Coordinates of C-alpha atoms in Angstrom, one line a residue:
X20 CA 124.5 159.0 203.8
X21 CA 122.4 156.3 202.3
X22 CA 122.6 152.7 202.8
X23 CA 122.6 150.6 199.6
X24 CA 122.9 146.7 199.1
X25 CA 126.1 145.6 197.6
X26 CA 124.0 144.0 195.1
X27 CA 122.4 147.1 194.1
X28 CA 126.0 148.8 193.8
X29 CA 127.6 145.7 192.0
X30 CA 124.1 146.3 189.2
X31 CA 124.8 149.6 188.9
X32 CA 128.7 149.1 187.9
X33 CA 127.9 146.5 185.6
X34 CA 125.6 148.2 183.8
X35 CA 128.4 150.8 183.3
X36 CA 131.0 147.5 181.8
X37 CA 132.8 147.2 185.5
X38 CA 133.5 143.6 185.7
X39 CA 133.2 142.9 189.4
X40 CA 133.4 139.0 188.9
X41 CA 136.9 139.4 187.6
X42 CA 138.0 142.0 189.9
X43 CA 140.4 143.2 187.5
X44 CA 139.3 146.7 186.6
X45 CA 141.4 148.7 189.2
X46 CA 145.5 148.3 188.4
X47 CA 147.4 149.0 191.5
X48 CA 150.2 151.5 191.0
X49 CA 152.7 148.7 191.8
X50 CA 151.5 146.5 188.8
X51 CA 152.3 149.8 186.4
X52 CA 155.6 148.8 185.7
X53 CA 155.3 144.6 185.9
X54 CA 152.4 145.0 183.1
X55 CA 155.0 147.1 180.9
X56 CA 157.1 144.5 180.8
X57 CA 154.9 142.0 180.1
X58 CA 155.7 139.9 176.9
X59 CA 153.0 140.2 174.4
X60 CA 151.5 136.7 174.5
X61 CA 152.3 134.2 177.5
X62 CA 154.3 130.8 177.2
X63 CA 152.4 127.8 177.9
X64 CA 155.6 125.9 178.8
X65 CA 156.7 128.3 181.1
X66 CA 153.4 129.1 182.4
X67 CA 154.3 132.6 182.1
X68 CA 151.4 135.2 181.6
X69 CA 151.6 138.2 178.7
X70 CA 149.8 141.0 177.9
X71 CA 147.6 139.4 175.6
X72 CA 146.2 136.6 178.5
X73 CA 146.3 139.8 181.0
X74 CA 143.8 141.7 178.9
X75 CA 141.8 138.2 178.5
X76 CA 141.4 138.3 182.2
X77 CA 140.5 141.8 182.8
X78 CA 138.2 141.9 179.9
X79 CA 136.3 138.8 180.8
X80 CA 137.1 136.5 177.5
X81 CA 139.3 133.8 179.3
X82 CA 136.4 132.4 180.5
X83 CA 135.6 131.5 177.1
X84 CA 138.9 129.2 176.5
X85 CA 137.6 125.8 177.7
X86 CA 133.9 126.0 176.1
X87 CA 135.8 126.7 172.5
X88 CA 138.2 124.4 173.3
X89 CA 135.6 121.3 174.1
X90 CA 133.2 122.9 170.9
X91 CA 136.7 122.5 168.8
X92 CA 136.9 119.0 170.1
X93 CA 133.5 118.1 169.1
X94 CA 133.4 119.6 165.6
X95 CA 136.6 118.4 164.4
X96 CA 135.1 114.8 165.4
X97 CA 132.2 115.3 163.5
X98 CA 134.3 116.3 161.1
X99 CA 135.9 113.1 160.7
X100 CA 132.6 111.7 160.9
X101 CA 131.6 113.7 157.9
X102 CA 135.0 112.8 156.0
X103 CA 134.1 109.0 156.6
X104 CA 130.8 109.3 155.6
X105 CA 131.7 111.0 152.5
X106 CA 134.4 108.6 151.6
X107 CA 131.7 105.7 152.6
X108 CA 129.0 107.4 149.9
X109 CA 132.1 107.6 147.4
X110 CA 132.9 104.1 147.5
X111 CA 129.6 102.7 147.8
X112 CA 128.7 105.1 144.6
X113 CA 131.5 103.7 142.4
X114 CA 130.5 99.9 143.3
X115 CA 126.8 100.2 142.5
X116 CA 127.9 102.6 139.0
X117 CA 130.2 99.1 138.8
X118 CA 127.4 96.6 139.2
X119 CA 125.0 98.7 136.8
X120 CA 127.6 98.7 133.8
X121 CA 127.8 94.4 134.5
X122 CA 124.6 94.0 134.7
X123 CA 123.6 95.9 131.4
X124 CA 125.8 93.7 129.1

């Protein structure tokens, strides 16, 4: 028997697509059956878990929800930047397009 770091085991699975940092890639006999009857997505309100969130997990992807949801923040207000700014060109377009036509009587 050989004596191996855990570190050096935990490269080795990973390398393979074990997700260790999860800890999700062994289902327990006893979860069988609660997983089966797992709804397909989870309720918020209810704080329920689904399939869809369960797979999340054990895939590694759920870590990804708050990042997206801080970049959505951020580009839909520079979205309404961009909407202001536009409506700001618009305006000051049709005023100067007004003051050229006065001043060319």
């Amino acid at each position: 028997m050989k004596n191996v770091k855990l570190s050096v085991v935990a490269e080795k699975l990973k390398s393979v697509g074990i997700d260790l940092k999860h800890n999700r890639f062994l289902i327990l006999q006893g979860e069988v059956e609660q997983i089966a009857m797992m709804p397909p997505k989870g309720d918020d309100k209810k704080k329920t878990e689904g399939m869809l969130e369960y797979l999340e997990d054990i895939i590694g992807t759920s870590r990804y929800k708050e990042p997206l949801q801080l970049l959505e923040t951020k580009i839909a207000a520079v979205d309404e930047q961009l909407t202001n700014q536009s409506r700001m060109l618009s305006n000051a377009t049709k005023e100067k397009d007004l003051l050229e036509g006065l001043t060319m009587r």
